[in-house]
Backbone atoms as SQL, in Angstrom:
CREATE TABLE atoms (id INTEGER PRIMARY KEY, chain TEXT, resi INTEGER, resn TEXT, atom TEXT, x REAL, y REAL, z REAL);
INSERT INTO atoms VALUES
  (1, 'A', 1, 'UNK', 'N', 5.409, 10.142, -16.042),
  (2, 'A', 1, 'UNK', 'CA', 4.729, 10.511, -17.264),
  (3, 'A', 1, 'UNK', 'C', 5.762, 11.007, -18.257),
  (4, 'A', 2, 'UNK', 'N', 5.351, 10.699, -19.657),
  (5, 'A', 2, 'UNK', 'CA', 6.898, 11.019, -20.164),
  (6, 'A', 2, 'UNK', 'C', 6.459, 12.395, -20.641),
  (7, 'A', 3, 'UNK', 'N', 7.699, 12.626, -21.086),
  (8, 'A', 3, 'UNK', 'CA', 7.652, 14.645, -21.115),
  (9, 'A', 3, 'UNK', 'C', 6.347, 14.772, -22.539),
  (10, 'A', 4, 'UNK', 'N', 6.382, 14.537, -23.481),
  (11, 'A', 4, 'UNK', 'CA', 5.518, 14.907, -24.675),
  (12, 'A', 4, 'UNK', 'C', 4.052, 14.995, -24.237),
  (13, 'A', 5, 'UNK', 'N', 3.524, 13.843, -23.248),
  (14, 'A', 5, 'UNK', 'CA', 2.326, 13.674, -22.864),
  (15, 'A', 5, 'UNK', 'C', 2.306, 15.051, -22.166),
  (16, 'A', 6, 'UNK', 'N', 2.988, 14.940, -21.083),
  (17, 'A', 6, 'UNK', 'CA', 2.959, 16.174, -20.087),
  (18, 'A', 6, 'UNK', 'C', 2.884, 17.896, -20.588),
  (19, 'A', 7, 'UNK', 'N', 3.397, 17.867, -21.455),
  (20, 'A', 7, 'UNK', 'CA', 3.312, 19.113, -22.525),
  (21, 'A', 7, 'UNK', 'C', 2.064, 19.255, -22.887),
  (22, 'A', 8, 'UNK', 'N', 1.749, 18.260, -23.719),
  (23, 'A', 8, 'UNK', 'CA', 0.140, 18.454, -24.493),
  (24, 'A', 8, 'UNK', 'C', -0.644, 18.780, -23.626),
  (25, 'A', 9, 'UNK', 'N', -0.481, 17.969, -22.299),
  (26, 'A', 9, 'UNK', 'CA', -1.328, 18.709, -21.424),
  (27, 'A', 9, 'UNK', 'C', -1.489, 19.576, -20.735),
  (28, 'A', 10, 'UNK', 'N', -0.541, 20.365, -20.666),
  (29, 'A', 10, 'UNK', 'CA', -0.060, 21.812, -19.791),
  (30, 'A', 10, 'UNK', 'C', -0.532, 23.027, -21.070),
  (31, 'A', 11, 'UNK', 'N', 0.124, 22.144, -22.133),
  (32, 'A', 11, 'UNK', 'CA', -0.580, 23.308, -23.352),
  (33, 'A', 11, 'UNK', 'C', -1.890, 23.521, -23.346),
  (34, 'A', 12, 'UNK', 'N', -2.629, 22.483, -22.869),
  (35, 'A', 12, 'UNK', 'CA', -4.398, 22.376, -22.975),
  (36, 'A', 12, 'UNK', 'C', -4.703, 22.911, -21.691),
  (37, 'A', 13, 'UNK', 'N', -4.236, 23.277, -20.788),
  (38, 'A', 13, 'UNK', 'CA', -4.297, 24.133, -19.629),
  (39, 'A', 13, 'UNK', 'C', -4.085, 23.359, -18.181),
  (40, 'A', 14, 'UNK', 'N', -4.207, 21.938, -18.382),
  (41, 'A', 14, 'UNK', 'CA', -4.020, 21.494, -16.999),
  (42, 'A', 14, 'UNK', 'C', -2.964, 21.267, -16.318),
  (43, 'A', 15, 'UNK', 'N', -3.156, 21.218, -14.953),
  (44, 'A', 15, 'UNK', 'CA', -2.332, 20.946, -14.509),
  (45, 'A', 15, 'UNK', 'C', -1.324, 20.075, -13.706),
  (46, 'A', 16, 'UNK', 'N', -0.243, 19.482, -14.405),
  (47, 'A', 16, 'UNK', 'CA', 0.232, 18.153, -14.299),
  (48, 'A', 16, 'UNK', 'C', 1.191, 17.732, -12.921),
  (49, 'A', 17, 'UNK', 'N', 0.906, 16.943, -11.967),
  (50, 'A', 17, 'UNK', 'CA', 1.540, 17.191, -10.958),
  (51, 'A', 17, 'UNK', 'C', 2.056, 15.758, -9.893),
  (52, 'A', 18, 'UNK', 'N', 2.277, 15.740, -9.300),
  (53, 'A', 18, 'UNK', 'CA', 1.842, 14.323, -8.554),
  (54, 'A', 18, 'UNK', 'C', 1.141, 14.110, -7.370),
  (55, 'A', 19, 'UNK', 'N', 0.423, 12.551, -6.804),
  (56, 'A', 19, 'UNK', 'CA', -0.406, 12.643, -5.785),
  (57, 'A', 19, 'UNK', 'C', -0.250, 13.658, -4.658),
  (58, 'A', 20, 'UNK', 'N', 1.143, 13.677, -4.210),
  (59, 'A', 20, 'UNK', 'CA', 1.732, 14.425, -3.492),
  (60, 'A', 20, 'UNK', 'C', 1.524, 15.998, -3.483),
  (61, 'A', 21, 'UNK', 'N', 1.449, 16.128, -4.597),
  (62, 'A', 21, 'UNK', 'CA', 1.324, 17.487, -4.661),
  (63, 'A', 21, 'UNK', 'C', 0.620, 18.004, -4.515),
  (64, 'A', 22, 'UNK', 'N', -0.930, 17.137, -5.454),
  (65, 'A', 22, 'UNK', 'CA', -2.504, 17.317, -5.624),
  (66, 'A', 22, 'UNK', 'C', -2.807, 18.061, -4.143),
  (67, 'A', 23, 'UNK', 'N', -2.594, 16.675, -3.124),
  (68, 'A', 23, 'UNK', 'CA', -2.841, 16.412, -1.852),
  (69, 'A', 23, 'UNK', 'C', -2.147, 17.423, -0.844),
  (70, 'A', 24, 'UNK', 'N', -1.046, 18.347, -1.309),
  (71, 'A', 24, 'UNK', 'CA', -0.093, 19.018, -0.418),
  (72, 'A', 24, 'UNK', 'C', 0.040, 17.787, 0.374),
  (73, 'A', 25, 'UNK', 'N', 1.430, 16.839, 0.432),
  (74, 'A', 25, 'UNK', 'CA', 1.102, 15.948, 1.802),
  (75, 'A', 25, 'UNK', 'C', 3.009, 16.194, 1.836),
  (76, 'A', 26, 'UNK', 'N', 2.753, 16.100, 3.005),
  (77, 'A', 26, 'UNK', 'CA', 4.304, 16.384, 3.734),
  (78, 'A', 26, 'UNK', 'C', 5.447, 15.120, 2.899),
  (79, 'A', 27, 'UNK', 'N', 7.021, 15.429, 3.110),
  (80, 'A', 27, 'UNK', 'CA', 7.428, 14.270, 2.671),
  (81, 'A', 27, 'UNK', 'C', 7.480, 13.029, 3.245),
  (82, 'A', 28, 'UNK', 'N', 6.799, 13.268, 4.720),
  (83, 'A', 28, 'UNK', 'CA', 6.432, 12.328, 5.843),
  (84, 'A', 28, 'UNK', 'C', 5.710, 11.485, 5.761),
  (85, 'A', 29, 'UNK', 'N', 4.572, 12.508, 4.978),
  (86, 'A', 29, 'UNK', 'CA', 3.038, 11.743, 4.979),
  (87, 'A', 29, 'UNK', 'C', 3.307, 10.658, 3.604),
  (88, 'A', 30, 'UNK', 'N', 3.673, 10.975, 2.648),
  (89, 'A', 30, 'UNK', 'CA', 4.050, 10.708, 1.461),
  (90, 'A', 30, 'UNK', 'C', 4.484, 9.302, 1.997),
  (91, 'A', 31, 'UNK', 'N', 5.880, 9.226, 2.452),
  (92, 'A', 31, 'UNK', 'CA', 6.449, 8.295, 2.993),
  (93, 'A', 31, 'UNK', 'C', 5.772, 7.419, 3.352),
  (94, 'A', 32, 'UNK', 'N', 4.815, 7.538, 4.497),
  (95, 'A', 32, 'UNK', 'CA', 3.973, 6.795, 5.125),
  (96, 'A', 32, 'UNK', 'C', 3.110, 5.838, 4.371),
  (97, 'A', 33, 'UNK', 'N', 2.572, 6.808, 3.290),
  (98, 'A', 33, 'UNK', 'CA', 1.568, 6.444, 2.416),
  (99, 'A', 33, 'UNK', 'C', 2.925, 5.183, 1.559),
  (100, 'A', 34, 'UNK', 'N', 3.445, 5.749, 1.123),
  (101, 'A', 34, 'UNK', 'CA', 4.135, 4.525, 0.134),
  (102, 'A', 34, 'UNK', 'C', 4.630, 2.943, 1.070),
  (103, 'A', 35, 'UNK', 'N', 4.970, 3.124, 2.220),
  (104, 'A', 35, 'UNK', 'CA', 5.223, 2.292, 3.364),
  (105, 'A', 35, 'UNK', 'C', 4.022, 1.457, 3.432),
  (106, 'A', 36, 'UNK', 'N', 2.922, 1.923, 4.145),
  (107, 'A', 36, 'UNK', 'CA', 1.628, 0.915, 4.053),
  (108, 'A', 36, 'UNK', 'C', 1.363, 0.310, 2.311),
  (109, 'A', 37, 'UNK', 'N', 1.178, 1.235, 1.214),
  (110, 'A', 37, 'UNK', 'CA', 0.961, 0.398, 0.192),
  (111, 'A', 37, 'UNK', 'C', 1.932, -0.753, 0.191),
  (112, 'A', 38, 'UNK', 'N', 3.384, -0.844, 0.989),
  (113, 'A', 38, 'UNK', 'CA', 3.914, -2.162, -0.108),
  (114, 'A', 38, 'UNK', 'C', 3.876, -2.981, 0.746),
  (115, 'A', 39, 'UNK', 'N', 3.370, -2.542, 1.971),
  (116, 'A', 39, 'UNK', 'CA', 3.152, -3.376, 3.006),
  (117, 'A', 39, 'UNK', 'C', 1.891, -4.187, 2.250),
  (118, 'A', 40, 'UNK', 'N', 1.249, -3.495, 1.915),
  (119, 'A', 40, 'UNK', 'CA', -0.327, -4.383, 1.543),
  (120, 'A', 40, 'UNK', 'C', 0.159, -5.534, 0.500),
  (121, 'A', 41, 'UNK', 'N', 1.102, -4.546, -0.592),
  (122, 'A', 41, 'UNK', 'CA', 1.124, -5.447, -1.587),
  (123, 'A', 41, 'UNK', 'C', 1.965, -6.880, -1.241),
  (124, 'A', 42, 'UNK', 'N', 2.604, -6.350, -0.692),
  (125, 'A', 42, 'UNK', 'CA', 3.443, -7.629, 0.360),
  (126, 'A', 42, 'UNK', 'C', 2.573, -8.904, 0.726),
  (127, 'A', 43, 'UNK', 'N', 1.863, -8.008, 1.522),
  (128, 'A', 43, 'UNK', 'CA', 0.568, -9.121, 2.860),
  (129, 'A', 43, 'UNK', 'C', -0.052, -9.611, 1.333),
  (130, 'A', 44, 'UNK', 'N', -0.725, -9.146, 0.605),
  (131, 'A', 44, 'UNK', 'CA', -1.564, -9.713, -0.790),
  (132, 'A', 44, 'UNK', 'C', -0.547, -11.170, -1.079),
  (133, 'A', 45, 'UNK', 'N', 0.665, -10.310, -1.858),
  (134, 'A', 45, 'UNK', 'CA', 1.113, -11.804, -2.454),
  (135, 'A', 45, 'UNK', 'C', 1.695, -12.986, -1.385),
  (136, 'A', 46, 'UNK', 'N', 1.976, -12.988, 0.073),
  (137, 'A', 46, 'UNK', 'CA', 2.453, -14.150, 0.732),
  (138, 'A', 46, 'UNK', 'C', 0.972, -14.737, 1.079),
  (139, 'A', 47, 'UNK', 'N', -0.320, -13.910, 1.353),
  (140, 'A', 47, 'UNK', 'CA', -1.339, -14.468, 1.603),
  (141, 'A', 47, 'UNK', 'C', -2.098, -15.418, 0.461),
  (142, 'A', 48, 'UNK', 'N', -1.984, -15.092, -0.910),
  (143, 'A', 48, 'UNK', 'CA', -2.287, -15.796, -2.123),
  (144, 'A', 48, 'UNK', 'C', -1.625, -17.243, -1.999),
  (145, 'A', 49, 'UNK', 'N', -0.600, -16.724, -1.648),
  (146, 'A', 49, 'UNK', 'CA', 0.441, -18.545, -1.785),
  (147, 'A', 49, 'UNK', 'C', 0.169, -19.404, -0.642),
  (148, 'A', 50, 'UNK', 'N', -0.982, -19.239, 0.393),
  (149, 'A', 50, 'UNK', 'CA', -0.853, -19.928, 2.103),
  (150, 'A', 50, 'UNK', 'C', -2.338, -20.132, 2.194),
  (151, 'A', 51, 'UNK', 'N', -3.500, -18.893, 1.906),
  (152, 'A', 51, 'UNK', 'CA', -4.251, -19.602, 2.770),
  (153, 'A', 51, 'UNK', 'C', -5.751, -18.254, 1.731),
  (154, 'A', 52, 'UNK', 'N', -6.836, -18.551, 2.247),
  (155, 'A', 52, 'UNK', 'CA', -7.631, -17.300, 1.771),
  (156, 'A', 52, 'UNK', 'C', -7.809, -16.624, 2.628),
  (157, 'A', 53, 'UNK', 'N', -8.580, -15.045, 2.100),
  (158, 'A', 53, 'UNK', 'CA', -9.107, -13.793, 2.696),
  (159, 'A', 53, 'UNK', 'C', -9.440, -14.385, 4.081),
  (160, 'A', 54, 'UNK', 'N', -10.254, -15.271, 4.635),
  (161, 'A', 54, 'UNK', 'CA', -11.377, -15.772, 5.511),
  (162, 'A', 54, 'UNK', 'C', -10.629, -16.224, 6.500),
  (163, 'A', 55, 'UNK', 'N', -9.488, -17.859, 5.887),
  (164, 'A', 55, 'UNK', 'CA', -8.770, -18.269, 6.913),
  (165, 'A', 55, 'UNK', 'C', -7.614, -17.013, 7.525),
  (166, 'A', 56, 'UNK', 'N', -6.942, -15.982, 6.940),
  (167, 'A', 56, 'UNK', 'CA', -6.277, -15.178, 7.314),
  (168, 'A', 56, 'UNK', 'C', -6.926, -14.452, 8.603),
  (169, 'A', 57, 'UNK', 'N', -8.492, -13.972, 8.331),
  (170, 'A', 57, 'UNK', 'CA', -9.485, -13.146, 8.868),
  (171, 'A', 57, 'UNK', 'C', -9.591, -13.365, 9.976),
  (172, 'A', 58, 'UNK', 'N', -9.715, -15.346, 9.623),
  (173, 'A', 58, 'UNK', 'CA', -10.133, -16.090, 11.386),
  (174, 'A', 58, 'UNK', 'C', -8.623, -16.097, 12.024),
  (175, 'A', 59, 'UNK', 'N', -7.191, -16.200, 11.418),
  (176, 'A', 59, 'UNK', 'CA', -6.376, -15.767, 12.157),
  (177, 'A', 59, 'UNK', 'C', -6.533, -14.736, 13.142),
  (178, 'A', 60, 'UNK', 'N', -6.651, -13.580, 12.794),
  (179, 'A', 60, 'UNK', 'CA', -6.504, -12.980, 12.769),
  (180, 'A', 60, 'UNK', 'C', -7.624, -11.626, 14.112),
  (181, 'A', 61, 'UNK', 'N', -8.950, -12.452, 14.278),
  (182, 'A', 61, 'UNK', 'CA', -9.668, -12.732, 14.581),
  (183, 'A', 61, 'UNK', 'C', -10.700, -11.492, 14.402),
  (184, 'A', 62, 'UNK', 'N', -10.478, -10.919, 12.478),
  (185, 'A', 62, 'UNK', 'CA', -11.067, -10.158, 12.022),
  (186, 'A', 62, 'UNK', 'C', -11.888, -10.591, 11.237),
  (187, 'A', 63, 'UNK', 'N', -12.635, -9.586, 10.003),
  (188, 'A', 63, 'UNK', 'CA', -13.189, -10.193, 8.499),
  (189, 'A', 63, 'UNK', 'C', -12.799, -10.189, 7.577),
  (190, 'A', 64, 'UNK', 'N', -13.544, -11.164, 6.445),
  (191, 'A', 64, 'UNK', 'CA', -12.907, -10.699, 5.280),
  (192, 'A', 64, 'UNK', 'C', -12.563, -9.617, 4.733),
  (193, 'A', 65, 'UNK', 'N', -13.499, -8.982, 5.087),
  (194, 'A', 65, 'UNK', 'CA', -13.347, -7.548, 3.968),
  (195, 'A', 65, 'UNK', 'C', -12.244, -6.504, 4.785),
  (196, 'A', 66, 'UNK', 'N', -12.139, -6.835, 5.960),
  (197, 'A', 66, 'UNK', 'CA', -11.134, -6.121, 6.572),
  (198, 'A', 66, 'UNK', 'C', -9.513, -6.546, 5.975),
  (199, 'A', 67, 'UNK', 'N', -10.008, -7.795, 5.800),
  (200, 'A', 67, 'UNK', 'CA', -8.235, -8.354, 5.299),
  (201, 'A', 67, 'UNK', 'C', -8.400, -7.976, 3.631),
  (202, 'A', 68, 'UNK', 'N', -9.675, -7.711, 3.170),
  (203, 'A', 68, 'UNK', 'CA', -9.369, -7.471, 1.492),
  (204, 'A', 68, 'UNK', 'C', -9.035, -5.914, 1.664),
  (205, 'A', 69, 'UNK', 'N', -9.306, -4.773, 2.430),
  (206, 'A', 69, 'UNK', 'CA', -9.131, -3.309, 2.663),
  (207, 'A', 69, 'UNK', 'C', -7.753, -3.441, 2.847),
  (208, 'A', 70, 'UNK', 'N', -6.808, -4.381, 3.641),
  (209, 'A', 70, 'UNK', 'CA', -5.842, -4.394, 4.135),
  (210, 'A', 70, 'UNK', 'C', -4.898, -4.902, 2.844),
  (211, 'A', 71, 'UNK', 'N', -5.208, -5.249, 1.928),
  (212, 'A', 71, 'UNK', 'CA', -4.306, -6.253, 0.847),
  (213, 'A', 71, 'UNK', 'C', -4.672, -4.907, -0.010),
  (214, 'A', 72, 'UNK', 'N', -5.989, -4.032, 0.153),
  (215, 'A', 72, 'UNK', 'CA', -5.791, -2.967, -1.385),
  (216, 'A', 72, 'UNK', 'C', -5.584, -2.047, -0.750),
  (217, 'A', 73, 'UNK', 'N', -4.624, -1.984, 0.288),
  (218, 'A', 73, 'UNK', 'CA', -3.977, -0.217, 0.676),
  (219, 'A', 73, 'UNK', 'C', -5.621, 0.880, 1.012),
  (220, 'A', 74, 'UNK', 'N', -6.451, 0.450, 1.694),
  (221, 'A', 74, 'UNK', 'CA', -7.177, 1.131, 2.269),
  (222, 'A', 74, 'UNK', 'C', -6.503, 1.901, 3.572),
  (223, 'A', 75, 'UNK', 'N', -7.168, 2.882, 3.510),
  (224, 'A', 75, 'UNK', 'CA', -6.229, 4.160, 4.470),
  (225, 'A', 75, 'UNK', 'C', -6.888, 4.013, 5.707),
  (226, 'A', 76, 'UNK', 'N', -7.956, 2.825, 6.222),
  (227, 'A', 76, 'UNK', 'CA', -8.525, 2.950, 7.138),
  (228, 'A', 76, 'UNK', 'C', -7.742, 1.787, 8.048),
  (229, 'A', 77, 'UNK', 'N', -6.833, 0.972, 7.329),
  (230, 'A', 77, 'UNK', 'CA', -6.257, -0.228, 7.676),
  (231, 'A', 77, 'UNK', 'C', -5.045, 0.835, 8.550),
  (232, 'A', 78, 'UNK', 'N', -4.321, 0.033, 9.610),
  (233, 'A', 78, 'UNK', 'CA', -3.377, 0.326, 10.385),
  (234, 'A', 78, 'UNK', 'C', -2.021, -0.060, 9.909),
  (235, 'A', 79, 'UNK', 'N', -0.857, 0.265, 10.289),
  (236, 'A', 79, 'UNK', 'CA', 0.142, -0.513, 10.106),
  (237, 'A', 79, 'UNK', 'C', -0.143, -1.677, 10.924),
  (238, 'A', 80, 'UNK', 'N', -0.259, -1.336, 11.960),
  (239, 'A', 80, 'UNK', 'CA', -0.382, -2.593, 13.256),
  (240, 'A', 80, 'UNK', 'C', -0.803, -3.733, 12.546),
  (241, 'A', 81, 'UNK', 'N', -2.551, -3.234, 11.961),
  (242, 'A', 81, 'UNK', 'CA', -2.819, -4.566, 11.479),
  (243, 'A', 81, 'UNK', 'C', -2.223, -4.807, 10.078),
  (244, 'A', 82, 'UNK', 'N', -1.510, -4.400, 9.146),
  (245, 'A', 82, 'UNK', 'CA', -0.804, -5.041, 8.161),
  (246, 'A', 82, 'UNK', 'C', 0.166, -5.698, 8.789),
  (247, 'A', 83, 'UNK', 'N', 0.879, -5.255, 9.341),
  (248, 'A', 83, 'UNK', 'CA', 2.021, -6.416, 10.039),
  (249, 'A', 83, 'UNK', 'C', 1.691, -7.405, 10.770),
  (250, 'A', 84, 'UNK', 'N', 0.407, -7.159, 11.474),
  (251, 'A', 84, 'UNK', 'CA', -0.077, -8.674, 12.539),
  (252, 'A', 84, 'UNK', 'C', -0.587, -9.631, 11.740),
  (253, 'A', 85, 'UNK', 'N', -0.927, -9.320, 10.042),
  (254, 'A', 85, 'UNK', 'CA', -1.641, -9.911, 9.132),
  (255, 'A', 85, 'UNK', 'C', -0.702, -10.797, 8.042),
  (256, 'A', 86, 'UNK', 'N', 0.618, -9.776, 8.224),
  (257, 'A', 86, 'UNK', 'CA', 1.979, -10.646, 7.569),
  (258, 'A', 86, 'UNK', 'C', 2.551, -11.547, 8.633),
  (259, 'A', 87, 'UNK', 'N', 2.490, -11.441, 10.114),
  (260, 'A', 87, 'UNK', 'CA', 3.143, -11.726, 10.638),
  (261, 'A', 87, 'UNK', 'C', 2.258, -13.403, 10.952),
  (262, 'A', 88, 'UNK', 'N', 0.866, -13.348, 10.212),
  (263, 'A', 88, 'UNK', 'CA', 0.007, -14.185, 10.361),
  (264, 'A', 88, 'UNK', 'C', 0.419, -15.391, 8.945),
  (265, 'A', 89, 'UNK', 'N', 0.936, -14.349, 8.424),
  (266, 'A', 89, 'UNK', 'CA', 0.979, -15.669, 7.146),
  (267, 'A', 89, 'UNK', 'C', 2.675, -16.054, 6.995),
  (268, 'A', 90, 'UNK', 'N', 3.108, -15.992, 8.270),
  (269, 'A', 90, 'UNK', 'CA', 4.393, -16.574, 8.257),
  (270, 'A', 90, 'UNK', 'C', 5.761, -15.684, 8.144),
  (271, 'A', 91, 'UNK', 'N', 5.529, -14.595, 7.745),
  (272, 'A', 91, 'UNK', 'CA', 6.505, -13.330, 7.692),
  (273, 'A', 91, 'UNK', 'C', 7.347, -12.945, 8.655),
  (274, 'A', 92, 'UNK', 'N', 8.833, -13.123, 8.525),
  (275, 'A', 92, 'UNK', 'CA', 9.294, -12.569, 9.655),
  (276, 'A', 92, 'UNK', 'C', 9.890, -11.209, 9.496),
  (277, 'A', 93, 'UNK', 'N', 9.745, -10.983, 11.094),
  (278, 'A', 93, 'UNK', 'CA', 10.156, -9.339, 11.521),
  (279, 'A', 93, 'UNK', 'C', 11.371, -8.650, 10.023),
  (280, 'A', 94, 'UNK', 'N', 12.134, -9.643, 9.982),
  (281, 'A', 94, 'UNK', 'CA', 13.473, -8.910, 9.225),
  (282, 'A', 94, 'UNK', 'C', 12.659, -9.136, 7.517),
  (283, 'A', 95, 'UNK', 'N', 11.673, -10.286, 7.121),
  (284, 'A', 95, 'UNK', 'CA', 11.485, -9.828, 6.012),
  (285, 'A', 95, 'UNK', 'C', 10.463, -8.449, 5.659),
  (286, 'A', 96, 'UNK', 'N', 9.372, -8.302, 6.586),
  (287, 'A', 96, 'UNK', 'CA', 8.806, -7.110, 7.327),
  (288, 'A', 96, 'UNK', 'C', 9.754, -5.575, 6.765),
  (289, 'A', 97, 'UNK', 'N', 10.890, -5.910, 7.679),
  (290, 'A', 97, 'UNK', 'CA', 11.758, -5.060, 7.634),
  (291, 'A', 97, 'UNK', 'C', 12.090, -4.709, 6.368),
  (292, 'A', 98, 'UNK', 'N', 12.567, -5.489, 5.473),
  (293, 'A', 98, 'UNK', 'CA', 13.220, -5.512, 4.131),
  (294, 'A', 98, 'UNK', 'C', 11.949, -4.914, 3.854),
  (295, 'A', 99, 'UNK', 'N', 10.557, -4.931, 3.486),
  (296, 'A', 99, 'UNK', 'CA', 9.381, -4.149, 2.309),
  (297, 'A', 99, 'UNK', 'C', 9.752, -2.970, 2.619),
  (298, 'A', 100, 'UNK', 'N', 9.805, -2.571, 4.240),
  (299, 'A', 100, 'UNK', 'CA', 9.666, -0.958, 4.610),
  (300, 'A', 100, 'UNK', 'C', 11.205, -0.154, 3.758),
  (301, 'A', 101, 'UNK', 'N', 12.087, -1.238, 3.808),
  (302, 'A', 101, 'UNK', 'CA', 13.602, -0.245, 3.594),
  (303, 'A', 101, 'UNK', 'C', 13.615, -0.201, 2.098),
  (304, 'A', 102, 'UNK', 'N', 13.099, -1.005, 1.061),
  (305, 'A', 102, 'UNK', 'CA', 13.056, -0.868, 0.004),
  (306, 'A', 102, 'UNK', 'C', 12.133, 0.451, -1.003),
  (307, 'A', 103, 'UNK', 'N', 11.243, 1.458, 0.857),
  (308, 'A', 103, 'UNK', 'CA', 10.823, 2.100, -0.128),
  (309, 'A', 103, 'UNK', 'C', 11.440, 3.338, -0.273),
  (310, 'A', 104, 'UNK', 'N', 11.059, 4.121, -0.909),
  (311, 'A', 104, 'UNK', 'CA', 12.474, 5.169, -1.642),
  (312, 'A', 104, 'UNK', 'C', 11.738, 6.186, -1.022);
């Protein structure tokens, strides 16, 4: 947020902070959390270019809506199954590897 916004609003009384903070979440949990999102966003865009929600699903030998929870960073999704879901649309272990190390 850039600083001017952040002012106006601290002047108006609130208080400006990040998810992290809102949430008290460890720098662990944090971590975690940013890890599964790019995992999703990952599984989203190689699954767009190969196949749909459904054929992934029947890979997979889940549902749709489980593989659409899994592509929008739903917190109920596993790592397990984001990776068995990349690993479904052709993904290998080391590109896998590369989403997780890219996150900060």
């Amino acid at each position: 947020m850039e600083a001017a916004k952040r002012k106006k609003l601290e002047e108006k009384g609130w208080r400006v902070g990040t998810v992290s903070e809102f949430l008290d979440l460890t720098p662990e949990e944090t971590t975690l959390i940013e890890i599964k999102l790019a995992l999703s966003q990952y599984l989203k865009e190689r699954r767009q270019q190969s196949m749909t929600q459904a054929e992934l699903a029947n890979k997979l030998q889940s549902s749709q809506p489980r593989v659409a929870k899994a592509e929008n960073g739903d917190a109920s999704v596993s790592i397990e199954l984001l990776i068995r879901a990349m690993l479904a649309t052709g993904a290998t272990p080391q590109e896998i590897g590369q989403v997780i190390a890219q996150v900060s």
